[in-house]
CSV table of C-alpha atoms in Angstrom, one decimal:
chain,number,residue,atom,x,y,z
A,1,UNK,CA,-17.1,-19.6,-28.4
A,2,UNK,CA,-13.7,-19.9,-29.6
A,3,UNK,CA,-13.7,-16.7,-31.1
A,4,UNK,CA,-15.5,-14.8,-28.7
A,5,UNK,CA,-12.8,-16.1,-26.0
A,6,UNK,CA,-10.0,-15.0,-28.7
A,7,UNK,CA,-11.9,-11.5,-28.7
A,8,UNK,CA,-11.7,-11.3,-25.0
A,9,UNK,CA,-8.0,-12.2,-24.7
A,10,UNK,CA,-6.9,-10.4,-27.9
A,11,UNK,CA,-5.8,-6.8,-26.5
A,12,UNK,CA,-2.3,-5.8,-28.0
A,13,UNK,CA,-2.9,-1.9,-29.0
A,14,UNK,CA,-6.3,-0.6,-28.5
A,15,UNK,CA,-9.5,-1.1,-30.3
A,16,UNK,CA,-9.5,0.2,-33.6
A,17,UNK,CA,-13.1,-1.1,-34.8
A,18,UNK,CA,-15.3,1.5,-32.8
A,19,UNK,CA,-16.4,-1.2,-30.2
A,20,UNK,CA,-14.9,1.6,-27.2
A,21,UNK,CA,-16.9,4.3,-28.9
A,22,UNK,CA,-20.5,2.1,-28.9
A,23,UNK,CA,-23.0,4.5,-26.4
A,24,UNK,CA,-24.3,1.6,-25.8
A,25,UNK,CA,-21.5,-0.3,-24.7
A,26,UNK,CA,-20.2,3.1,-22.7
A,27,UNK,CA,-23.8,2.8,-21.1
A,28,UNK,CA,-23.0,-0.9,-20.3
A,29,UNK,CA,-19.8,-0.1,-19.0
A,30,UNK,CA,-21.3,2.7,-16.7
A,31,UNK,CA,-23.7,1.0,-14.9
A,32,UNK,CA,-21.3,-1.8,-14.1
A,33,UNK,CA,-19.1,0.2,-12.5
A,34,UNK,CA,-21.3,1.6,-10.4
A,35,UNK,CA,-22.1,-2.4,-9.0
A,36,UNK,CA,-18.6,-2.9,-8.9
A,37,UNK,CA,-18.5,0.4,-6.2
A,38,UNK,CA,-21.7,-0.2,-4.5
A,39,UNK,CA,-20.2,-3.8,-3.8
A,40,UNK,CA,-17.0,-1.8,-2.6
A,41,UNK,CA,-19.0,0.7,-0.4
A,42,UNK,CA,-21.7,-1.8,1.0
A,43,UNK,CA,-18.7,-4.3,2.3
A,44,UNK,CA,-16.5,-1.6,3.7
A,45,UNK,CA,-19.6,-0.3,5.2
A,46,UNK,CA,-20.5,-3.0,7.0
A,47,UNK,CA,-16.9,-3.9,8.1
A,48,UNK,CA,-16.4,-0.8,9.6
A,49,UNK,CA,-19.4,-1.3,12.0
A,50,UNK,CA,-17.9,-4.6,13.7
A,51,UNK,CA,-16.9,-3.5,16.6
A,52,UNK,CA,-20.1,-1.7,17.8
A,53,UNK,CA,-21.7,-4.9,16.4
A,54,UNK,CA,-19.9,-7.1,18.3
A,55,UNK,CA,-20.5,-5.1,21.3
A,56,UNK,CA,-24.3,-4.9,20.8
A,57,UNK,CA,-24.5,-9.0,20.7
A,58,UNK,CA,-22.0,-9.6,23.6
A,59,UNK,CA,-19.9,-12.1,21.4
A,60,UNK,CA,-16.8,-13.3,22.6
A,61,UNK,CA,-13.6,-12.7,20.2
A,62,UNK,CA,-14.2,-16.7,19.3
A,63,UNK,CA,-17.6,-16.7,18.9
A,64,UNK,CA,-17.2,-13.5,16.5
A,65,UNK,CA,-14.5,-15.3,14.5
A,66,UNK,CA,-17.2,-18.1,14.4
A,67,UNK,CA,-20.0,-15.8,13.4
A,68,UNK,CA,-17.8,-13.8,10.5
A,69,UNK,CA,-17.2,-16.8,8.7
A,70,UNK,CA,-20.7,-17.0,7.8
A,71,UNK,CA,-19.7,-14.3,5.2
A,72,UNK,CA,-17.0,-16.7,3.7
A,73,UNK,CA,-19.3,-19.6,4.2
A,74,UNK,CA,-22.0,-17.8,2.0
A,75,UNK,CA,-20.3,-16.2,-0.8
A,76,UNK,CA,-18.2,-20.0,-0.9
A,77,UNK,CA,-21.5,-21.9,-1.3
A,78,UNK,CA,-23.3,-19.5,-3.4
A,79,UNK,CA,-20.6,-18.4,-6.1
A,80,UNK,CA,-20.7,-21.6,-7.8
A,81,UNK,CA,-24.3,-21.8,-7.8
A,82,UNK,CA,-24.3,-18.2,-9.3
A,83,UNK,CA,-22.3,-19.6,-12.4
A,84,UNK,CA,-25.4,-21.9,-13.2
A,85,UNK,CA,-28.0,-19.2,-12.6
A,86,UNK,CA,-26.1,-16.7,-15.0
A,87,UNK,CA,-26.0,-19.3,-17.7
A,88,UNK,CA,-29.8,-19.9,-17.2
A,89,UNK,CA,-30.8,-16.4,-16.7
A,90,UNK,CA,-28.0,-14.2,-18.2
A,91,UNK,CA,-25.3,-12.2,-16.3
A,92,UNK,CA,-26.8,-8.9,-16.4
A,93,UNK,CA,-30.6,-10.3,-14.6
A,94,UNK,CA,-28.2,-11.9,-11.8
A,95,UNK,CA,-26.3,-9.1,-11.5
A,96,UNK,CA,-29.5,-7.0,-10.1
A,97,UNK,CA,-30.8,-9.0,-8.2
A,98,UNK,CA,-28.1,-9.7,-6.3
A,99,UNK,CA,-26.9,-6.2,-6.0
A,100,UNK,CA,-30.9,-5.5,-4.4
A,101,UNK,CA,-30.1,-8.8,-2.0
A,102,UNK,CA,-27.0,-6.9,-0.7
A,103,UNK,CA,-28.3,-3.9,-0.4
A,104,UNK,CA,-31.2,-5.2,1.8
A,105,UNK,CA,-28.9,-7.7,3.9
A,106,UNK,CA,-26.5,-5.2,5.2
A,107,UNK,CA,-29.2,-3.8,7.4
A,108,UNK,CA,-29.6,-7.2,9.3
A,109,UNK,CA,-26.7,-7.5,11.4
A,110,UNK,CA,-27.5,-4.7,13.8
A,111,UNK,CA,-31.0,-6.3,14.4
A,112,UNK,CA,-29.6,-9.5,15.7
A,113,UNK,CA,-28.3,-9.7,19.8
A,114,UNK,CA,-26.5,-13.0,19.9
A,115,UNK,CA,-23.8,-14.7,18.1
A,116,UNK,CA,-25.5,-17.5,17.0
A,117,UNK,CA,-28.1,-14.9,15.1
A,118,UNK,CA,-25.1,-12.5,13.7
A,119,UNK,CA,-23.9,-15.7,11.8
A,120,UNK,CA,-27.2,-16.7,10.6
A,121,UNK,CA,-28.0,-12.9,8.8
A,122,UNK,CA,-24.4,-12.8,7.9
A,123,UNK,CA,-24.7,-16.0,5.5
A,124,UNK,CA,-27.5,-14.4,3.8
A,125,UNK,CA,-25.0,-11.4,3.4
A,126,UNK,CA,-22.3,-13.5,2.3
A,127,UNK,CA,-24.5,-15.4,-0.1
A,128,UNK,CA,-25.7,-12.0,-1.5
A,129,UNK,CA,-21.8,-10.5,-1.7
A,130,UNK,CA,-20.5,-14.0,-3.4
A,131,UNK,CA,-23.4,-13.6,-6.5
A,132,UNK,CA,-22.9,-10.2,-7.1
A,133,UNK,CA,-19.2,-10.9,-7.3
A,134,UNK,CA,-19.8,-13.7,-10.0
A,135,UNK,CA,-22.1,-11.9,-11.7
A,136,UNK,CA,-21.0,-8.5,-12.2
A,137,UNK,CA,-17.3,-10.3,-13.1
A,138,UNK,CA,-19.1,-12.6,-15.7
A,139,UNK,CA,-21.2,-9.9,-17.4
A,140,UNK,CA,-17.7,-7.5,-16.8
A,141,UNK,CA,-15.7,-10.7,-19.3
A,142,UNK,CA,-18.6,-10.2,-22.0
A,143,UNK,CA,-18.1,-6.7,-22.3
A,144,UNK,CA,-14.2,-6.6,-22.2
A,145,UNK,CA,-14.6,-9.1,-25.2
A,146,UNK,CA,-17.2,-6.7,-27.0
A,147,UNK,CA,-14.6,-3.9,-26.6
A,148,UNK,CA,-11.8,-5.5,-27.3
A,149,UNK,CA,-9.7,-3.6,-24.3
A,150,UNK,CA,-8.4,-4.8,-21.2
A,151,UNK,CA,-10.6,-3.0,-19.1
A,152,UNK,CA,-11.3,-5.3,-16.4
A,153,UNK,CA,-8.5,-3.9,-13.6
A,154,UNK,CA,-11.2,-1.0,-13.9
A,155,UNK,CA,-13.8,-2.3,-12.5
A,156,UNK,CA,-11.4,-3.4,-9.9
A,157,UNK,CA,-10.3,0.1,-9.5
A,158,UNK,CA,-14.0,0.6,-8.9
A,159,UNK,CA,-14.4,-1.7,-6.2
A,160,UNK,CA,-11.5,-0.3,-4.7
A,161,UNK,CA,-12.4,3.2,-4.6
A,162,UNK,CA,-15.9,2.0,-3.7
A,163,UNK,CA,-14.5,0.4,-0.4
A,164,UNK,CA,-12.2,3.5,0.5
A,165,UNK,CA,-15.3,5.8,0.5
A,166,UNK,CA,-17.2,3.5,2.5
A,167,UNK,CA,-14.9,2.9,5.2
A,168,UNK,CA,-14.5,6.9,5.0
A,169,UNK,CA,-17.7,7.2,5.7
A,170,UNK,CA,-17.9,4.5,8.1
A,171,UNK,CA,-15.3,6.5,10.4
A,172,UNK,CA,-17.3,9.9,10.1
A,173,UNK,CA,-20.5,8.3,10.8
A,174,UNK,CA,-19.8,6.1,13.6
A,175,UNK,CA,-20.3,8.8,16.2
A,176,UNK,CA,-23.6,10.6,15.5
A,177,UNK,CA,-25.1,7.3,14.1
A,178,UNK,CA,-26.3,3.9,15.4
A,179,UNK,CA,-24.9,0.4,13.4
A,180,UNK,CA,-28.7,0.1,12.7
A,181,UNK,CA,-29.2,3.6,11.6
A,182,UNK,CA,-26.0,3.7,9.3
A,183,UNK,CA,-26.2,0.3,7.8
A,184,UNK,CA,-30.4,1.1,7.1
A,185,UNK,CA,-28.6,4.1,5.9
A,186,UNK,CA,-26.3,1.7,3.2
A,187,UNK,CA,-29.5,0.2,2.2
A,188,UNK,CA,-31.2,3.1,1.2
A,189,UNK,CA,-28.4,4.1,-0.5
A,190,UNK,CA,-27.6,0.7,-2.7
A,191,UNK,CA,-31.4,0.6,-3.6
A,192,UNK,CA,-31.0,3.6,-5.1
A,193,UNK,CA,-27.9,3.4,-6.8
A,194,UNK,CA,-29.6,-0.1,-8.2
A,195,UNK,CA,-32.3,1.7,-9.2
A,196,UNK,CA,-30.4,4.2,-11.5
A,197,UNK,CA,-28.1,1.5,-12.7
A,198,UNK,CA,-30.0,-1.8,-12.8
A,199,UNK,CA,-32.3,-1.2,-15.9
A,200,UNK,CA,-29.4,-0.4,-18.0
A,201,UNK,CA,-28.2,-4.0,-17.8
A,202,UNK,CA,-31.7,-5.5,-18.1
A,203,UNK,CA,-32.2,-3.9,-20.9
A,204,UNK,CA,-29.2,-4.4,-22.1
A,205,UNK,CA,-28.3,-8.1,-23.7
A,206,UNK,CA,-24.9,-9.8,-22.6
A,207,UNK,CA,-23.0,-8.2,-25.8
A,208,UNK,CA,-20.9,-9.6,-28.5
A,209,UNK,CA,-17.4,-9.6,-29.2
A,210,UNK,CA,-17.3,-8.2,-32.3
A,211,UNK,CA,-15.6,-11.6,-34.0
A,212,UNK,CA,-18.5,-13.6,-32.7
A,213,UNK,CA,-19.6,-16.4,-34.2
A,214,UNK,CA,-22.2,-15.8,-36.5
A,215,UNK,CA,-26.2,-16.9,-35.7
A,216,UNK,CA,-27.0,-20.5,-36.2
A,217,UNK,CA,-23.1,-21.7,-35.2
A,218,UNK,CA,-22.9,-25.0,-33.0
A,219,UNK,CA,-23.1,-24.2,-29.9
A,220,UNK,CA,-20.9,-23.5,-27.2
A,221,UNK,CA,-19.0,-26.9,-25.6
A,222,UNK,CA,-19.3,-27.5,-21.7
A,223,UNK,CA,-15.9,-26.6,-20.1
A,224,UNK,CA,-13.2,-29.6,-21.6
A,225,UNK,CA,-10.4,-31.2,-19.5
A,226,UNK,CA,-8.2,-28.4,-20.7
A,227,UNK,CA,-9.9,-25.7,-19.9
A,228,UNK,CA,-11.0,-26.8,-16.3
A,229,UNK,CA,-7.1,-27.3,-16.0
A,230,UNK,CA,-6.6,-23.5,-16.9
A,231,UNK,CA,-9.1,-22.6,-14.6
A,232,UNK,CA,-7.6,-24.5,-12.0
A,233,UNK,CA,-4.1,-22.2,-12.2
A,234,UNK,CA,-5.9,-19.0,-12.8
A,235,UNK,CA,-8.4,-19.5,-9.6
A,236,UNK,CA,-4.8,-20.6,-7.5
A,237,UNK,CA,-3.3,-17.3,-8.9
A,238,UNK,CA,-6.2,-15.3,-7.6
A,239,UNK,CA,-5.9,-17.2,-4.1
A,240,UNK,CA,-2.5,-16.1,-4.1
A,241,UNK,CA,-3.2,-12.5,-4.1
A,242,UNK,CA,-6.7,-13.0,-2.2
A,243,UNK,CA,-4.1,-14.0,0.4
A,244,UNK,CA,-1.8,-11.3,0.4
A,245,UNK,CA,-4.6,-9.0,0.4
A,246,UNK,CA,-6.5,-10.8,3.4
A,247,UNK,CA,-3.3,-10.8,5.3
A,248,UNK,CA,-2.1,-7.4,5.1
A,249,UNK,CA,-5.5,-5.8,6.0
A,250,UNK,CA,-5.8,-8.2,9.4
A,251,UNK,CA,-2.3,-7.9,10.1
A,252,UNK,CA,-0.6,-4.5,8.6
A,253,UNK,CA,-1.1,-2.6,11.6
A,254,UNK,CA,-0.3,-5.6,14.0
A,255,UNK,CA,3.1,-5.8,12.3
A,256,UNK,CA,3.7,-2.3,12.3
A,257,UNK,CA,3.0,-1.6,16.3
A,258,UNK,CA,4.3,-5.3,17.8
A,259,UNK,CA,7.4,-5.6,15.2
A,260,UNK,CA,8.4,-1.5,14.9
A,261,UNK,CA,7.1,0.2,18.4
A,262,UNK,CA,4.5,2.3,15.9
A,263,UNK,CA,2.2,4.6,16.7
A,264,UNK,CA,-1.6,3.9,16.3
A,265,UNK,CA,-1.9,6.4,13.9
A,266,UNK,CA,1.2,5.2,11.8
A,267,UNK,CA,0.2,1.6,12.0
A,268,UNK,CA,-3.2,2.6,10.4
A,269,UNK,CA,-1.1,4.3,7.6
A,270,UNK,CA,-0.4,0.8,6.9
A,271,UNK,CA,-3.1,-1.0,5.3
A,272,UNK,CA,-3.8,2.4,3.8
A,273,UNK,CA,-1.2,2.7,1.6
A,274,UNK,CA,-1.5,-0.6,0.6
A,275,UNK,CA,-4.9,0.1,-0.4
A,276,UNK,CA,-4.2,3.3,-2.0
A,277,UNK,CA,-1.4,1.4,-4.2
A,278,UNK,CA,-3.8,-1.0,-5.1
A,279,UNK,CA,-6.5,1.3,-6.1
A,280,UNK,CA,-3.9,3.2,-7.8
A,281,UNK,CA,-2.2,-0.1,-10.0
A,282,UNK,CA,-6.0,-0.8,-11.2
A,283,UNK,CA,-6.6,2.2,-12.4
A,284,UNK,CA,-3.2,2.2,-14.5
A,285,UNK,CA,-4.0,-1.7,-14.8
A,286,UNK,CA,-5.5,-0.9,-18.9
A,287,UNK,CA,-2.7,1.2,-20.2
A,288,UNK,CA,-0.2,-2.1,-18.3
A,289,UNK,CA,-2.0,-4.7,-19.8
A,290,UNK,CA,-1.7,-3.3,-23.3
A,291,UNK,CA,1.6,-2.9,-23.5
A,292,UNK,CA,2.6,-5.6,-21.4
A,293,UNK,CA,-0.5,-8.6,-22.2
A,294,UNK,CA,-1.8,-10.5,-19.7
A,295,UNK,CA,0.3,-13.4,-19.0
A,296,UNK,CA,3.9,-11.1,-18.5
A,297,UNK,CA,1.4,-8.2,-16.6
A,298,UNK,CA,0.7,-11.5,-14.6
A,299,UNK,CA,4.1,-12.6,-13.9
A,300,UNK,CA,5.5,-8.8,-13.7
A,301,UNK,CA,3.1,-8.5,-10.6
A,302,UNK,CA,3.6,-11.4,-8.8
A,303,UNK,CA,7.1,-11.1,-8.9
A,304,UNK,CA,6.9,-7.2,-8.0
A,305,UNK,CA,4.7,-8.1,-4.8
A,306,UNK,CA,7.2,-10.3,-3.9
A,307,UNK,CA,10.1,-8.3,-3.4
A,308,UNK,CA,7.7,-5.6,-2.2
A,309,UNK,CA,6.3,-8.0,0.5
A,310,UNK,CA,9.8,-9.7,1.2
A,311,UNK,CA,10.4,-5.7,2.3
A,312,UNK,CA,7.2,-5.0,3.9
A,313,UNK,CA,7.9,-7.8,6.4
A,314,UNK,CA,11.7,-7.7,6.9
A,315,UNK,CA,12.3,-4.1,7.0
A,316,UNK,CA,13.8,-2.3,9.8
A,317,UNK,CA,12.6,0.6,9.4
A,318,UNK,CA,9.2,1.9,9.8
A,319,UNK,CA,9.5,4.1,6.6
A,320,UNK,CA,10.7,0.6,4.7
A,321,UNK,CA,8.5,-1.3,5.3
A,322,UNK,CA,5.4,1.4,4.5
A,323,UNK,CA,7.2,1.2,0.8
A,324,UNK,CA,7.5,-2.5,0.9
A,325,UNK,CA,3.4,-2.5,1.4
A,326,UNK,CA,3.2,0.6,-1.7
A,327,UNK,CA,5.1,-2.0,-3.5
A,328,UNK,CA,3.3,-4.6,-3.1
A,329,UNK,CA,-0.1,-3.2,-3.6
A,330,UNK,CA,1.5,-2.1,-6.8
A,331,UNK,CA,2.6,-5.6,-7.6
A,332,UNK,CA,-1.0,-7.4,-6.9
A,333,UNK,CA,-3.1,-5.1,-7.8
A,334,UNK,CA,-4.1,-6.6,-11.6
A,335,UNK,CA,-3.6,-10.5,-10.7
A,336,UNK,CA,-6.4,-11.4,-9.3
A,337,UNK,CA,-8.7,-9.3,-12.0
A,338,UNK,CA,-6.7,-10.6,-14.8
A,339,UNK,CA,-6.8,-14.2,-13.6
A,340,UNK,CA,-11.0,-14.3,-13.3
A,341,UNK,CA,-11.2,-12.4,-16.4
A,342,UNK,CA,-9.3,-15.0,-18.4
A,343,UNK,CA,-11.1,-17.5,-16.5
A,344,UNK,CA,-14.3,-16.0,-17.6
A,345,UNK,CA,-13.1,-15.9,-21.4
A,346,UNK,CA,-11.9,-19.6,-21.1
A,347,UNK,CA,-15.2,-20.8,-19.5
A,348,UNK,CA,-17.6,-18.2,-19.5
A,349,UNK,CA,-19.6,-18.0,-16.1
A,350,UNK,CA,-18.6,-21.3,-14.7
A,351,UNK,CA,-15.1,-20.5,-14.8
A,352,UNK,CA,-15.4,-17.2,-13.5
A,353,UNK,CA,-17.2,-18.8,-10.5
A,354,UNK,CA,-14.7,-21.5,-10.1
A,355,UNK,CA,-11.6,-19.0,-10.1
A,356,UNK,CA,-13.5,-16.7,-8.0
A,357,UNK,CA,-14.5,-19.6,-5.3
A,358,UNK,CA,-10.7,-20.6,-5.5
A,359,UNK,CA,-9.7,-16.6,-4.9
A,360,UNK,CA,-11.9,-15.9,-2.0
A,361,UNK,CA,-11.1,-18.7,-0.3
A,362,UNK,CA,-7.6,-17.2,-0.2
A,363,UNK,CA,-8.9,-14.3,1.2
A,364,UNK,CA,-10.2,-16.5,4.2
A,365,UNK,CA,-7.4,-18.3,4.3
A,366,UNK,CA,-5.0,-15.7,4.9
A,367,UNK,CA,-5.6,-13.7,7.9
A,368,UNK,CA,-6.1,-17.0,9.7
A,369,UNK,CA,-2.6,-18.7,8.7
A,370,UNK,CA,-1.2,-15.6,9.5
A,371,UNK,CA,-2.3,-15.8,12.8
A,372,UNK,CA,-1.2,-19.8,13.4
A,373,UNK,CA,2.4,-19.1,12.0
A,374,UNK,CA,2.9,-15.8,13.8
A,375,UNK,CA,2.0,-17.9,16.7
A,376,UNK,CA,4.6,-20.5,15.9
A,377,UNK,CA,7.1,-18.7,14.6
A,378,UNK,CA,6.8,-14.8,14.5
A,379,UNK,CA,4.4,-12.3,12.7
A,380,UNK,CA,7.6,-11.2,10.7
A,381,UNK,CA,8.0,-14.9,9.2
A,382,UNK,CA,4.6,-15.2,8.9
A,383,UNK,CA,3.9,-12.1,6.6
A,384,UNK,CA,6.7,-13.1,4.7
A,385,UNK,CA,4.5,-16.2,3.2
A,386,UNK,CA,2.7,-13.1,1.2
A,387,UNK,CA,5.8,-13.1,-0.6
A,388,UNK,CA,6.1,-16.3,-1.0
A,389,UNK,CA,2.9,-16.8,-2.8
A,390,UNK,CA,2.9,-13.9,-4.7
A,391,UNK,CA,6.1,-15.6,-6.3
A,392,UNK,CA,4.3,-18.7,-6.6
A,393,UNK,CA,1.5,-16.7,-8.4
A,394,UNK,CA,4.3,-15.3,-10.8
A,395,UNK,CA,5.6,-19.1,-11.4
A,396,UNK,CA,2.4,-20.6,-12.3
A,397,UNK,CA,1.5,-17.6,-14.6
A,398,UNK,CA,4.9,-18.5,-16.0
A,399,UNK,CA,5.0,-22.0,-16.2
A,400,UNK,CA,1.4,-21.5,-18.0
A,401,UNK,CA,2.2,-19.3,-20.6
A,402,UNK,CA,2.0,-21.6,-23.5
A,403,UNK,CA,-1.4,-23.0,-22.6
A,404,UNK,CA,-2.5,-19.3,-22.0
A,405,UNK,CA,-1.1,-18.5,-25.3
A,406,UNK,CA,-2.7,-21.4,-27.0
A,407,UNK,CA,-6.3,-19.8,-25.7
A,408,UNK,CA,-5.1,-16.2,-26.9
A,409,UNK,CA,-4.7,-17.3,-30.6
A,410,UNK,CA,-7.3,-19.7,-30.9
């Protein structure tokens, strides 16, 4: 285990041992990608029917807010369980299944007609969207290790693109087409997409990295002090982003319109470019990480983000603050995939779980103290707590470099 982490974390100058050129690993590396955009597509999807959801079950704004935290509530609960059913099963088994449970679950919120219902379906979703997300990041570690590349931001990039084309979508389809029919739609679609890319993985075995420990070696110890400790940082570094990420798509265009006197079409802009940054950073995110290594790629980010946030919110002009949210997209667009896949190569599934947990929870967390401090204070102070955790993210990674380099030369 010690040498298959140092395989994953080892990634100054690219592979010279043939692992990138492997068909089989390509294969690998293929199919998850295409999980890593259908989980993209299948949330976007779904978020961009809300409204007309929320309309069809006559909730209040409250008892919405009460109902959409069953998503939270379900990845929360699930992701940790996840972590023991990859161990038992393998990453790449999970991985399916899961990916089959979100494609069916996104079809039950437009069945329901009350509140109470929408929350109930949506904790199946959320259970479904919290395993894929642990899975598909565990069996994503395994293969960065076997190819000896920092290829993780990738699958981000993945993700992210997968979201942008299914809120596009979303908009063009919302007029002809029902929630009920759209979303059945999304099913249909993810079934598919599973059943072109699922059998790769199952018949594919969790690879090796290619300094693994030879058959017959002791096995692999539970997760010691030390590494639940490294865990611990790297799952607070990817709340940190989770926040900033939460935040600015709940509260971009608020900002924009209350703050600046906007335009609707403008303030939409907003969360836009962010996301376009973002998508943008992770597909660069490789070529970064191998010149830079993780920990300073960490601490580069967080500290970009920050003055990019510390802009986004104080700015005075329009025109500034759409760069201070480019900047900032920029900025955390490789910490949170960095810090769960060196959680994942310290602990293997449990710790990609754990960090995961910890970084989702920031992306609950966010849009919701956003909303209490800009009721206290202002929605310009409040955004500019984005900043002030993205700087926090940068000091941890920073103050943990030692430890981080201890794991890297193992």
């Amino acid at each position: 285990m010690r040498s298959a982490r140092a395989g994953a974390l080892r990634f100054r100058g690219r592979a010279t041992d043939g692992a990138s050129s492997d068909p089989a690993l390509r294969r690998l590396r293929t199919a998850l990608t295409v999980f890593f955009a259908l989980d993209g597509f299948i949330f976007a999807g779904w978020v961009v029917r809300i409204p007309a959801i929320k309309a069809q079950t006559g909730a209040s704004p409250s008892a919405l807010g009460l109902a959409l935290l069953g998503v939270s509530a379900g990845g929360v609960i699930t992701m940790m369980l996840t972590g023991r059913l990859c161990r038992r099963f393998g990453n790449h088994p999970v991985t399916v299944l899961c990916g089959v449970l979100l494609s069916l679950s996104i079809a039950l919120p437009p069945l329901t007609h009350s509140a109470l219902a929408l929350g109930l379906v949506l904790l199946v979703f959320g259970a479904a969207y919290g395993g894929i997300n642990v899975a598909m990041n565990a069996a994503a570690v395994d293969l960065v290790a076997a190819l000896r590349r920092p290829v993780m931001p990738a699958f981000h990039a993945a993700f992210s693109l997968g979201g942008m084309l299914g809120a596009g979508l979303g908009g063009i389809l919302a007029g002809p087409l029902s929630p009920t029919r759209h979303l059945l739609l999304l099913t249909a679609l993810g079934l598919v997409l599973t059943l072109l890319a699922g059998p790769t993985l199952l018949r594919s075995p969790a690879p090796a990295p290619p300094d693994a420990a030879p058959a017959g070696a002791a096995p692999a110890p539970g997760m010691t002090g030390r590494a639940r400790w490294l865990v611990l940082l790297l799952g607070l570094i990817a709340l940190c982003t989770a926040y900033g990420e939460g935040a600015l798509a709940d509260w971009s265009a608020l900002h924009l319109t209350e703050d600046l006197g906007a335009g609707p079409s403008v303030a939409a802009a907003g969360y836009s470019v962010f996301a376009l940054a973002m998508t943008v950073g992770r597909l660069t995110g490789t070529a970064l990480l191998e010149r830079l290594g993780q920990n300073r790629a960490l601490v580069a980010g967080g500290a970009t983000a920050a003055v990019g946030m510390l802009l986004g919110a104080l700015g005075p002009t329009v025109w500034l603050v759409l760069t201070g949210f480019v900047v900032t997209g920029l900025g955390l667009a490789n910490i949170f995939p960095v810090a769960i896949g060196h959680a994942g190569a310290v602990a293997g599934p449990s710790g990609v779980a754990a960090a995961s947990t910890l970084g989702y929870g920031g992306m609950l967390l966010g849009p919701v103290a956003i909303g209490f401090l800009a009721e206290w204070f202002s929605l310009t102070a409040a955004l500019t707590t984005v900043a002030a955790l993205a700087a926090l993210a940068a000091a941890v990674a920073f103050a943990a470099r030692h430890a981080l380099a201890r794991e890297e030369t193992a």
